[in-house]
Amino acid sequence: MRFPMPNDAPIGPGRPKDLAKREAILEAAKSLFLSLGYANTSMDAVASAAGVSKLTVYSHFTDKQTLFAAAVMATCQIQLPDLIFAYPDGVPVEEVLLKIARGFQALISSDEAVKLSRLIMAQGSHDPGFGQYFYEAGPKQVLAGMEALLRQADERGLLRIENPLHAAEHFFCLVKGAPDYRLLLGCAGPLEGEAAEAHVREVVGVFVRAYRL
């Protein structure tokens, strides 16, 4: 089963009040999905928690699947806004990659992200299409941004990358690594401070050496 991608833009003229309601709906949805699970979260509950009518929720998000997808995308973009994948002139490739690695490591280590990952795994056993839906709503968007950036690095002669998509996957898998696996299992806490910085610097070093000209 293939789920539709969300319409991330609010319906209507986009007045500040409309945008405020949309943000309230997203915050309420994220909180309820993570605390109650996907199946136990209703549009009525989201409307009540956001302090808006059910009709208002549906005017911004056509159904629960669309709302969930938008909540996932919003969570990712808090730590990894689209502009982070831009390649400023004159900035060393290592610095660009470090900025992305820091943002991604902070994202996957956040309490929200850990709860969301566990929710996806639990829900996926009940609905095989749910994992694909989550992937397209969140991780796929992040990979697309990284793929485009690495293609630029190759075109500018900064790195030699024959397959930018595969390289993007390698990069994020390196950042996640064993620390994220232990975190998801609940047998270790998130990397923080100097430990987190040492990890991302090591990852970027390994990645650059692998793709250096």
GROMACS .gro file of C-alpha atoms in nm:
model
  213
    1MET     CA    1   0.000   0.000   0.000
    2ARG     CA    2   0.133   0.346  -0.090
    3PHE     CA    3   0.012   0.638   0.119
    4PRO     CA    4  -0.031   0.990  -0.024
    5MET     CA    5   0.222   1.257   0.058
    6PRO     CA    6   0.096   1.541   0.278
    7ASN     CA    7  -0.012   1.881   0.159
    8ASP     CA    8   0.222   2.081   0.378
    9ALA     CA    9   0.070   2.420   0.297
   10PRO     CA   10  -0.237   2.552   0.482
   11ILE     CA   11  -0.557   2.596   0.286
   12GLY     CA   12  -0.677   2.954   0.252
   13PRO     CA   13  -0.509   3.294   0.245
   14GLY     CA   14  -0.245   3.201   0.502
   15ARG     CA   15  -0.321   3.478   0.752
   16PRO     CA   16  -0.113   3.479   1.074
   17LYS     CA   17  -0.410   3.338   1.266
   18ASP     CA   18  -0.434   3.048   1.022
   19LEU     CA   19  -0.063   2.976   1.055
   20ALA     CA   20  -0.084   2.989   1.435
   21LYS     CA   21  -0.368   2.736   1.431
   22ARG     CA   22  -0.173   2.511   1.197
   23GLU     CA   23   0.129   2.516   1.430
   24ALA     CA   24  -0.094   2.444   1.729
   25ILE     CA   25  -0.245   2.146   1.545
   26LEU     CA   26   0.101   2.010   1.456
   27GLU     CA   27   0.228   2.046   1.814
   28ALA     CA   28  -0.080   1.874   1.953
   29ALA     CA   29  -0.054   1.597   1.695
   30LYS     CA   30   0.314   1.530   1.768
   31SER     CA   31   0.247   1.511   2.140
   32LEU     CA   32  -0.052   1.278   2.107
   33PHE     CA   33   0.103   1.048   1.848
   34LEU     CA   34   0.409   0.998   2.066
   35SER     CA   35   0.219   0.951   2.393
   36LEU     CA   36  -0.083   0.752   2.272
   37GLY     CA   37   0.042   0.591   1.953
   38TYR     CA   38  -0.093   0.628   1.601
   39ALA     CA   39  -0.402   0.406   1.633
   40ASN     CA   40  -0.517   0.566   1.959
   41THR     CA   41  -0.485   0.924   1.836
   42SER     CA   42  -0.801   1.064   1.681
   43MET     CA   43  -0.858   1.384   1.489
   44ASP     CA   44  -1.109   1.482   1.759
   45ALA     CA   45  -0.839   1.447   2.026
   46VAL     CA   46  -0.595   1.655   1.821
   47ALA     CA   47  -0.857   1.928   1.772
   48SER     CA   48  -0.931   1.936   2.144
   49ALA     CA   49  -0.564   1.950   2.243
   50ALA     CA   50  -0.495   2.225   1.988
   51GLY     CA   51  -0.795   2.430   2.099
   52VAL     CA   52  -0.953   2.434   1.753
   53SER     CA   53  -1.253   2.274   1.588
   54LYS     CA   54  -1.237   1.939   1.413
   55LEU     CA   55  -1.332   2.120   1.091
   56THR     CA   56  -1.024   2.342   1.129
   57VAL     CA   57  -0.801   2.037   1.162
   58TYR     CA   58  -0.945   1.890   0.842
   59SER     CA   59  -0.911   2.224   0.660
   60HIS     CA   60  -0.534   2.207   0.713
   61PHE     CA   61  -0.481   1.829   0.697
   62THR     CA   62  -0.720   1.614   0.498
   63ASP     CA   63  -0.691   1.300   0.716
   64LYS     CA   64  -0.490   1.145   1.000
   65GLN     CA   65  -0.229   0.998   0.766
   66THR     CA   66  -0.162   1.343   0.616
   67LEU     CA   67  -0.143   1.500   0.962
   68PHE     CA   68   0.102   1.237   1.083
   69ALA     CA   69   0.322   1.287   0.777
   70ALA     CA   70   0.326   1.664   0.831
   71ALA     CA   71   0.416   1.615   1.198
   72VAL     CA   72   0.708   1.390   1.099
   73MET     CA   73   0.832   1.641   0.842
   74ALA     CA   74   0.802   1.928   1.091
   75THR     CA   75   1.006   1.733   1.346
   76CYS     CA   76   1.283   1.669   1.092
   77GLN     CA   77   1.293   2.029   0.972
   78ILE     CA   78   1.336   2.167   1.324
   79GLN     CA   79   1.690   2.026   1.329
   80LEU     CA   80   1.754   2.004   0.955
   81PRO     CA   81   1.594   2.301   0.776
   82ASP     CA   82   1.613   2.293   0.397
   83LEU     CA   83   1.880   2.566   0.384
   84ILE     CA   84   2.133   2.352   0.569
   85PHE     CA   85   2.183   2.157   0.246
   86ALA     CA   86   2.291   2.468   0.055
   87TYR     CA   87   2.661   2.482  -0.038
   88PRO     CA   88   2.805   2.830   0.043
   89ASP     CA   89   3.093   2.943  -0.176
   90GLY     CA   90   3.434   2.925  -0.013
   91VAL     CA   91   3.329   2.706   0.281
   92PRO     CA   92   3.538   2.388   0.321
   93VAL     CA   93   3.348   2.071   0.247
   94GLU     CA   94   3.434   1.937   0.594
   95GLU     CA   95   3.260   2.232   0.762
   96VAL     CA   96   2.944   2.186   0.554
   97LEU     CA   97   2.934   1.815   0.638
   98LEU     CA   98   3.002   1.880   1.006
   99LYS     CA   99   2.708   2.121   1.028
  100ILE     CA  100   2.477   1.860   0.876
  101ALA     CA  101   2.616   1.580   1.093
  102ARG     CA  102   2.566   1.785   1.410
  103GLY     CA  103   2.207   1.866   1.318
  104PHE     CA  104   2.125   1.507   1.223
  105GLN     CA  105   2.288   1.363   1.534
  106ALA     CA  106   2.093   1.605   1.753
  107LEU     CA  107   1.772   1.515   1.569
  108ILE     CA  108   1.799   1.137   1.606
  109SER     CA  109   1.908   1.169   1.969
  110SER     CA  110   1.614   1.386   2.072
  111ASP     CA  111   1.346   1.236   2.293
  112GLU     CA  112   1.087   1.305   2.023
  113ALA     CA  113   1.285   1.120   1.756
  114VAL     CA  114   1.350   0.817   1.976
  115LYS     CA  115   0.981   0.786   2.066
  116LEU     CA  116   0.886   0.832   1.701
  117SER     CA  117   1.125   0.560   1.584
  118ARG     CA  118   0.984   0.317   1.837
  119LEU     CA  119   0.630   0.412   1.734
  120ILE     CA  120   0.708   0.344   1.368
  121MET     CA  121   0.855   0.004   1.449
  122ALA     CA  122   0.553  -0.092   1.660
  123GLN     CA  123   0.302   0.033   1.403
  124GLY     CA  124   0.484  -0.131   1.114
  125SER     CA  125   0.409  -0.478   1.250
  126HIS     CA  126   0.036  -0.403   1.216
  127ASP     CA  127   0.046  -0.222   0.883
  128PRO     CA  128   0.326  -0.313   0.639
  129GLY     CA  129   0.269   0.009   0.443
  130PHE     CA  130   0.320   0.230   0.744
  131GLY     CA  131   0.699   0.211   0.736
  132GLN     CA  132   0.704   0.321   0.372
  133TYR     CA  133   0.470   0.607   0.455
  134PHE     CA  134   0.698   0.724   0.735
  135TYR     CA  135   1.006   0.688   0.513
  136GLU     CA  136   0.859   0.907   0.240
  137ALA     CA  137   0.735   1.166   0.489
  138GLY     CA  138   1.066   1.210   0.671
  139PRO     CA  139   1.392   1.026   0.592
  140LYS     CA  140   1.342   1.037   0.216
  141GLN     CA  141   1.321   1.416   0.226
  142VAL     CA  142   1.643   1.438   0.427
  143LEU     CA  143   1.821   1.200   0.189
  144ALA     CA  144   1.706   1.403  -0.112
  145GLY     CA  145   1.860   1.719   0.033
  146MET     CA  146   2.186   1.544   0.110
  147GLU     CA  147   2.195   1.376  -0.230
  148ALA     CA  148   2.165   1.715  -0.402
  149LEU     CA  149   2.443   1.863  -0.189
  150LEU     CA  150   2.680   1.573  -0.259
  151ARG     CA  151   2.607   1.600  -0.629
  152GLN     CA  152   2.717   1.964  -0.608
  153ALA     CA  153   3.035   1.859  -0.426
  154ASP     CA  154   3.113   1.617  -0.707
  155GLU     CA  155   3.037   1.871  -0.980
  156ARG     CA  156   3.265   2.128  -0.811
  157GLY     CA  157   3.545   1.873  -0.786
  158LEU     CA  158   3.548   1.877  -0.406
  159LEU     CA  159   3.472   1.506  -0.370
  160ARG     CA  160   3.448   1.218  -0.615
  161ILE     CA  161   3.100   1.068  -0.578
  162GLU     CA  162   2.965   0.841  -0.849
  163ASN     CA  163   2.636   0.770  -0.672
  164PRO     CA  164   2.526   1.067  -0.455
  165LEU     CA  165   2.220   0.886  -0.317
  166HIS     CA  166   2.424   0.591  -0.194
  167ALA     CA  167   2.683   0.829  -0.049
  168ALA     CA  168   2.406   1.018   0.134
  169GLU     CA  169   2.280   0.691   0.282
  170HIS     CA  170   2.634   0.598   0.391
  171PHE     CA  171   2.678   0.938   0.556
  172PHE     CA  172   2.363   0.922   0.767
  173CYS     CA  173   2.420   0.558   0.859
  174LEU     CA  174   2.766   0.650   0.985
  175VAL     CA  175   2.620   0.930   1.197
  176LYS     CA  176   2.360   0.696   1.346
  177GLY     CA  177   2.602   0.409   1.402
  178ALA     CA  178   2.617   0.200   1.719
  179PRO     CA  179   2.531   0.490   1.954
  180ASP     CA  180   2.186   0.530   1.800
  181TYR     CA  181   2.126   0.154   1.807
  182ARG     CA  182   2.205   0.142   2.178
  183LEU     CA  183   1.984   0.444   2.236
  184LEU     CA  184   1.684   0.285   2.062
  185LEU     CA  185   1.733  -0.034   2.264
  186GLY     CA  186   1.726   0.171   2.582
  187CYS     CA  187   2.063   0.049   2.706
  188ALA     CA  188   2.243   0.382   2.668
  189GLY     CA  189   2.165   0.750   2.669
  190PRO     CA  190   2.214   0.995   2.380
  191LEU     CA  191   2.556   1.128   2.289
  192GLU     CA  192   2.601   1.479   2.423
  193GLY     CA  193   2.865   1.749   2.450
  194GLU     CA  194   3.221   1.644   2.376
  195ALA     CA  195   3.122   1.282   2.304
  196ALA     CA  196   2.873   1.392   2.037
  197GLU     CA  197   3.123   1.632   1.879
  198ALA     CA  198   3.398   1.369   1.872
  199HIS     CA  199   3.158   1.124   1.706
  200VAL     CA  200   3.047   1.356   1.425
  201ARG     CA  201   3.403   1.470   1.360
  202GLU     CA  202   3.519   1.111   1.328
  203VAL     CA  203   3.229   1.034   1.093
  204VAL     CA  204   3.303   1.332   0.869
  205GLY     CA  205   3.672   1.240   0.865
  206VAL     CA  206   3.597   0.884   0.755
  207PHE     CA  207   3.347   1.003   0.492
  208VAL     CA  208   3.576   1.265   0.339
  209ARG     CA  209   3.870   1.022   0.323
  210ALA     CA  210   3.647   0.773   0.142
  211TYR     CA  211   3.534   1.021  -0.123
  212ARG     CA  212   3.833   1.255  -0.145
  213LEU     CA  213   3.978   1.299  -0.495
   0.00000   0.00000   0.00000
